[in-house]
Amino acid sequence: MTFKDEKGIHTDFKERMTYGDYLDLDKILNAQNRLSGHHDEMLFIVIHQVSELWLKLTLHEIHAATEAIQSENYDGAFKMLARVSKIQSQIIQAWDVLATMTPAEYLEFREHLGQASGFQSYQYRLVEFALGYKTPHVLKIYEKDPELDARLKEAYESPGLYDVAIQALAKAGFEIDSEVLERDLTKTYEANESVEQAWIEVYRHVDQYWDLYELAEKLVDIEDWMQQWRFRHMKTVERIIGHKVGTGGSSGVGYLKKVLDHYFFPELWNVRTKL
């Protein structure tokens, strides 16, 4: 069967919306503006733009999952969080594509980036904030854009995914320290003994606390993938620029190695040892 045999296919779009119209493809496909004449700059731009689109969807799902947990719609939250993990796997694989670019090729256009750097990705900061990693010094980067600055500050001051998971433990009857439930949300979350003991009980009585157990495992999935993303990022940067300072002024590989030691949901990892 050929195209002409498909009698029902629509071909007249003079007054109808097309696939390209719906997706606004003209804007998307004309947004790759190379500042150099080098072939591989296209690869560099596309990889980062695709990653930002995946980050947008990640935020969409995490925010919805956070609201679902607050309303005790666990099944809905589980589906959204499972989707986040699948998105993360796609972003990780993007590093493998970028790693096909050699150091010599990157040097051909690196100077054109100026001080622009992935370090400045506001969506990545929003993901970190949503996972409870609050770093006040990064907010200064976005002060030149009042609307964006306000959005970052709102996320910075709001409860994250793990905050509502801990609230769910309290709703289930676990005794959680008030200093955790009433903590300053602008501070990076730190491990707490009462939270750890609650998760230990959840893992010891899976049938009794199935929703909380499943929630814990979904959070571990997300953190696991997040750490794999961070590792692939660090190794790709090391492969391409070694230990040079990043275009944004960070120590590059040194900085990326340090963040590998951070845990978003520390008690869920401590539980593995304590059980």
Short mmCIF file of C-alpha atoms in Angstrom, two decimals:
data_model
loop_
_atom_site.label_atom_id
_atom_site.label_comp_id
_atom_site.label_asym_id
_atom_site.label_seq_id
_atom_site.Cartn_x
_atom_site.Cartn_y
_atom_site.Cartn_z
CA MET A 1 0.00 0.00 0.00
CA THR A 2 1.29 3.44 -0.92
CA PHE A 3 0.43 6.98 0.19
CA LYS A 4 -2.00 7.47 -2.71
CA ASP A 5 -3.94 4.38 -1.58
CA GLU A 6 -4.71 6.05 1.80
CA LYS A 7 -7.90 7.78 0.73
CA GLY A 8 -8.66 9.28 4.14
CA ILE A 9 -5.42 11.22 4.61
CA HIS A 10 -5.97 14.97 4.86
CA THR A 11 -3.87 17.05 2.46
CA ASP A 12 -5.72 20.37 2.27
CA PHE A 13 -4.57 22.58 5.14
CA LYS A 14 -5.18 26.03 3.70
CA GLU A 15 -7.66 26.75 6.50
CA ARG A 16 -6.75 24.03 9.00
CA MET A 17 -4.16 23.62 11.70
CA THR A 18 -1.22 21.40 10.76
CA TYR A 19 1.13 19.35 12.91
CA GLY A 20 3.73 22.10 12.59
CA ASP A 21 1.22 24.77 13.59
CA TYR A 22 0.16 22.86 16.70
CA LEU A 23 3.75 22.32 17.85
CA ASP A 24 4.87 25.83 16.88
CA LEU A 25 7.71 24.17 14.98
CA ASP A 26 8.78 27.31 13.12
CA LYS A 27 9.82 28.88 16.43
CA ILE A 28 11.44 25.72 17.75
CA LEU A 29 13.37 24.81 14.61
CA ASN A 30 14.56 28.36 14.02
CA ALA A 31 15.90 28.77 17.56
CA GLN A 32 19.30 27.19 16.84
CA ASN A 33 21.33 30.32 16.24
CA ARG A 34 25.00 29.46 15.92
CA LEU A 35 27.44 32.22 16.86
CA SER A 36 30.29 30.55 15.02
CA GLY A 37 30.56 28.80 11.69
CA HIS A 38 31.57 25.54 13.31
CA HIS A 39 29.59 22.41 12.47
CA ASP A 40 29.45 21.05 16.04
CA GLU A 41 27.92 24.14 17.58
CA MET A 42 24.59 22.88 16.24
CA LEU A 43 25.01 19.70 18.28
CA PHE A 44 25.85 21.73 21.39
CA ILE A 45 22.79 23.97 21.05
CA VAL A 46 20.31 21.19 20.22
CA ILE A 47 21.40 18.96 23.11
CA HIS A 48 20.96 21.78 25.61
CA GLN A 49 17.64 22.90 24.16
CA VAL A 50 16.27 19.36 24.21
CA SER A 51 17.44 18.97 27.81
CA GLU A 52 15.63 22.18 28.76
CA LEU A 53 12.42 20.84 27.22
CA TRP A 54 12.76 17.65 29.25
CA LEU A 55 13.39 19.76 32.37
CA LYS A 56 10.20 21.69 31.64
CA LEU A 57 8.23 18.44 31.56
CA THR A 58 10.03 17.23 34.70
CA LEU A 59 8.90 20.33 36.59
CA HIS A 60 5.36 19.93 35.24
CA GLU A 61 5.22 16.37 36.59
CA ILE A 62 6.95 17.03 39.93
CA HIS A 63 4.68 19.97 40.76
CA ALA A 64 1.59 17.94 39.90
CA ALA A 65 2.88 14.96 41.91
CA THR A 66 3.54 17.23 44.89
CA GLU A 67 -0.06 18.45 44.79
CA ALA A 68 -1.33 14.89 44.37
CA ILE A 69 0.55 13.71 47.46
CA GLN A 70 -0.85 16.62 49.47
CA SER A 71 -4.36 15.55 48.50
CA GLU A 72 -3.49 11.86 49.14
CA ASN A 73 -3.96 10.93 45.47
CA TYR A 74 -1.08 8.49 45.61
CA ASP A 75 -1.88 6.55 42.44
CA GLY A 76 -1.77 9.76 40.42
CA ALA A 77 1.47 10.82 42.08
CA PHE A 78 3.08 7.43 41.39
CA LYS A 79 2.36 7.67 37.66
CA MET A 80 3.79 11.21 37.48
CA LEU A 81 6.91 10.29 39.42
CA ALA A 82 7.45 7.19 37.27
CA ARG A 83 7.26 9.47 34.24
CA VAL A 84 9.90 11.74 35.78
CA SER A 85 12.26 8.78 36.04
CA LYS A 86 11.73 7.95 32.36
CA ILE A 87 12.40 11.58 31.44
CA GLN A 88 15.60 11.49 33.47
CA SER A 89 16.81 8.47 31.51
CA GLN A 90 16.36 10.47 28.29
CA ILE A 91 18.37 13.42 29.61
CA ILE A 92 21.16 11.08 30.73
CA GLN A 93 21.41 9.58 27.25
CA ALA A 94 21.76 13.07 25.80
CA TRP A 95 25.23 13.28 27.37
CA ASP A 96 26.30 10.28 25.27
CA VAL A 97 25.41 12.23 22.12
CA LEU A 98 27.25 15.35 23.29
CA ALA A 99 30.28 13.23 24.18
CA THR A 100 30.79 12.54 20.45
CA MET A 101 32.23 16.07 20.29
CA THR A 102 35.99 16.20 20.87
CA PRO A 103 37.94 18.83 22.87
CA ALA A 104 39.39 20.27 19.66
CA GLU A 105 35.94 20.68 18.13
CA TYR A 106 34.53 22.41 21.22
CA LEU A 107 37.45 24.84 21.33
CA GLU A 108 36.47 26.04 17.85
CA PHE A 109 33.39 27.80 19.25
CA ARG A 110 33.71 27.86 23.07
CA GLU A 111 34.83 31.51 23.16
CA HIS A 112 31.54 32.52 21.52
CA LEU A 113 29.64 31.38 24.63
CA GLY A 114 31.07 34.22 26.70
CA GLN A 115 29.96 33.68 30.31
CA ALA A 116 26.88 31.67 29.30
CA SER A 117 26.83 28.27 30.99
CA GLY A 118 24.52 25.41 31.88
CA PHE A 119 25.26 26.44 35.47
CA GLN A 120 22.76 29.24 34.83
CA SER A 121 19.90 26.93 33.82
CA TYR A 122 17.00 28.27 35.86
CA GLN A 123 14.90 25.18 35.18
CA TYR A 124 17.60 22.97 36.65
CA ARG A 125 17.59 25.21 39.74
CA LEU A 126 13.81 24.87 39.93
CA VAL A 127 14.19 21.08 39.85
CA GLU A 128 16.75 21.26 42.67
CA PHE A 129 14.42 23.51 44.68
CA ALA A 130 11.52 21.12 44.07
CA LEU A 131 13.67 18.29 45.43
CA GLY A 132 14.64 20.28 48.53
CA TYR A 133 18.14 21.47 47.59
CA LYS A 134 18.00 25.20 48.30
CA THR A 135 21.10 27.24 47.40
CA PRO A 136 20.57 31.00 47.97
CA HIS A 137 23.71 32.17 46.15
CA VAL A 138 22.35 31.03 42.76
CA LEU A 139 19.38 33.41 43.00
CA LYS A 140 21.62 36.37 42.17
CA ILE A 141 22.09 35.02 38.65
CA TYR A 142 18.45 35.73 37.78
CA GLU A 143 18.04 39.24 39.24
CA LYS A 144 18.17 40.91 35.82
CA ASP A 145 14.80 39.33 34.91
CA PRO A 146 12.17 40.41 37.53
CA GLU A 147 9.57 37.86 36.40
CA LEU A 148 12.04 34.98 36.48
CA ASP A 149 13.54 36.24 39.73
CA ALA A 150 10.08 36.18 41.35
CA ARG A 151 9.43 32.66 40.05
CA LEU A 152 12.71 31.37 41.47
CA LYS A 153 12.13 33.01 44.83
CA GLU A 154 8.63 31.56 45.08
CA ALA A 155 10.00 28.06 44.41
CA TYR A 156 12.83 28.71 46.85
CA GLU A 157 10.34 29.46 49.64
CA SER A 158 7.87 26.67 48.81
CA PRO A 159 7.70 23.08 50.13
CA GLY A 160 9.38 20.54 47.92
CA LEU A 161 8.49 16.98 46.97
CA TYR A 162 10.20 15.51 50.03
CA ASP A 163 8.54 18.00 52.36
CA VAL A 164 5.09 16.75 51.33
CA ALA A 165 6.29 13.13 51.58
CA ILE A 166 7.32 13.79 55.19
CA GLN A 167 3.96 15.45 55.82
CA ALA A 168 2.35 12.26 54.49
CA LEU A 169 4.29 10.29 57.13
CA ALA A 170 2.90 12.58 59.81
CA LYS A 171 -0.66 12.20 58.45
CA ALA A 172 -0.21 8.42 58.67
CA GLY A 173 0.43 8.74 62.40
CA PHE A 174 4.21 8.73 62.59
CA GLU A 175 5.76 11.07 65.14
CA ILE A 176 7.80 13.54 63.14
CA ASP A 177 9.76 16.24 64.97
CA SER A 178 8.07 19.63 64.82
CA GLU A 179 11.38 21.18 63.77
CA VAL A 180 11.04 19.20 60.52
CA LEU A 181 7.35 19.87 59.90
CA GLU A 182 7.81 23.57 60.66
CA ARG A 183 11.28 23.97 59.23
CA ASP A 184 12.57 26.96 57.28
CA LEU A 185 11.83 25.90 53.70
CA THR A 186 14.58 28.15 52.34
CA LYS A 187 17.19 25.86 53.91
CA THR A 188 18.48 22.71 52.25
CA TYR A 189 16.87 19.69 53.86
CA GLU A 190 19.04 17.74 56.31
CA ALA A 191 18.51 14.23 57.66
CA ASN A 192 16.37 13.82 60.79
CA GLU A 193 16.17 10.83 63.13
CA SER A 194 12.37 10.89 63.48
CA VAL A 195 11.95 10.83 59.70
CA GLU A 196 14.43 7.98 59.40
CA GLN A 197 12.61 5.93 62.03
CA ALA A 198 9.31 6.50 60.25
CA TRP A 199 10.70 5.26 56.94
CA ILE A 200 12.22 2.23 58.69
CA GLU A 201 8.76 1.31 59.99
CA VAL A 202 7.30 1.77 56.51
CA TYR A 203 9.86 -0.63 55.06
CA ARG A 204 9.35 -3.13 57.87
CA HIS A 205 5.55 -3.14 57.42
CA VAL A 206 5.11 -2.82 53.68
CA ASP A 207 1.57 -4.24 53.60
CA GLN A 208 0.37 -1.78 56.25
CA TYR A 209 1.98 1.25 54.62
CA TRP A 210 1.95 0.27 50.95
CA ASP A 211 1.33 3.79 49.58
CA LEU A 212 4.15 5.29 51.64
CA TYR A 213 6.43 2.40 50.71
CA GLU A 214 5.70 2.88 47.01
CA LEU A 215 6.21 6.63 47.40
CA ALA A 216 9.59 6.04 49.03
CA GLU A 217 10.71 3.81 46.17
CA LYS A 218 9.58 6.37 43.58
CA LEU A 219 11.65 9.02 45.37
CA VAL A 220 14.68 6.70 45.44
CA ASP A 221 14.26 6.13 41.69
CA ILE A 222 14.33 9.89 41.06
CA GLU A 223 17.38 10.46 43.23
CA ASP A 224 19.19 7.50 41.69
CA TRP A 225 18.60 8.86 38.16
CA MET A 226 19.50 12.38 39.31
CA GLN A 227 22.87 11.18 40.57
CA GLN A 228 23.46 9.26 37.36
CA TRP A 229 22.66 12.45 35.41
CA ARG A 230 25.12 14.42 37.55
CA PHE A 231 27.79 11.78 37.04
CA ARG A 232 27.35 11.66 33.26
CA HIS A 233 27.41 15.47 33.20
CA MET A 234 30.66 15.54 35.15
CA LYS A 235 32.35 12.88 33.00
CA THR A 236 31.21 14.51 29.75
CA VAL A 237 32.61 17.87 30.89
CA GLU A 238 35.87 16.20 31.94
CA ARG A 239 36.08 14.40 28.60
CA ILE A 240 35.63 17.61 26.61
CA ILE A 241 37.35 20.37 28.66
CA GLY A 242 39.28 18.47 31.32
CA HIS A 243 39.66 20.54 34.48
CA LYS A 244 39.33 23.98 32.90
CA VAL A 245 37.19 26.61 34.63
CA GLY A 246 33.63 26.57 33.28
CA THR A 247 32.37 29.37 31.03
CA GLY A 248 30.09 30.46 33.88
CA GLY A 249 33.02 30.81 36.26
CA SER A 250 32.55 27.59 38.24
CA SER A 251 35.44 25.21 38.85
CA GLY A 252 33.90 22.92 36.26
CA VAL A 253 34.62 19.27 36.99
CA GLY A 254 35.60 20.12 40.57
CA TYR A 255 32.20 21.66 41.27
CA LEU A 256 30.34 18.83 39.56
CA LYS A 257 32.20 16.24 41.65
CA LYS A 258 31.28 18.01 44.88
CA VAL A 259 27.53 17.96 44.17
CA LEU A 260 27.72 14.19 43.66
CA ASP A 261 28.06 13.88 47.45
CA HIS A 262 24.70 15.53 48.10
CA TYR A 263 21.59 13.49 48.91
CA PHE A 264 18.09 14.90 48.37
CA PHE A 265 16.33 12.23 50.44
CA PRO A 266 19.04 11.09 52.89
CA GLU A 267 16.87 8.94 55.20
CA LEU A 268 15.70 6.79 52.31
CA TRP A 269 19.31 5.83 51.68
CA ASN A 270 20.16 5.39 55.38
CA VAL A 271 17.24 2.97 55.66
CA ARG A 272 19.08 0.50 53.44
CA THR A 273 21.80 0.14 56.08
CA LYS A 274 19.50 0.22 59.11
CA LEU A 275 17.02 -2.49 58.01
#
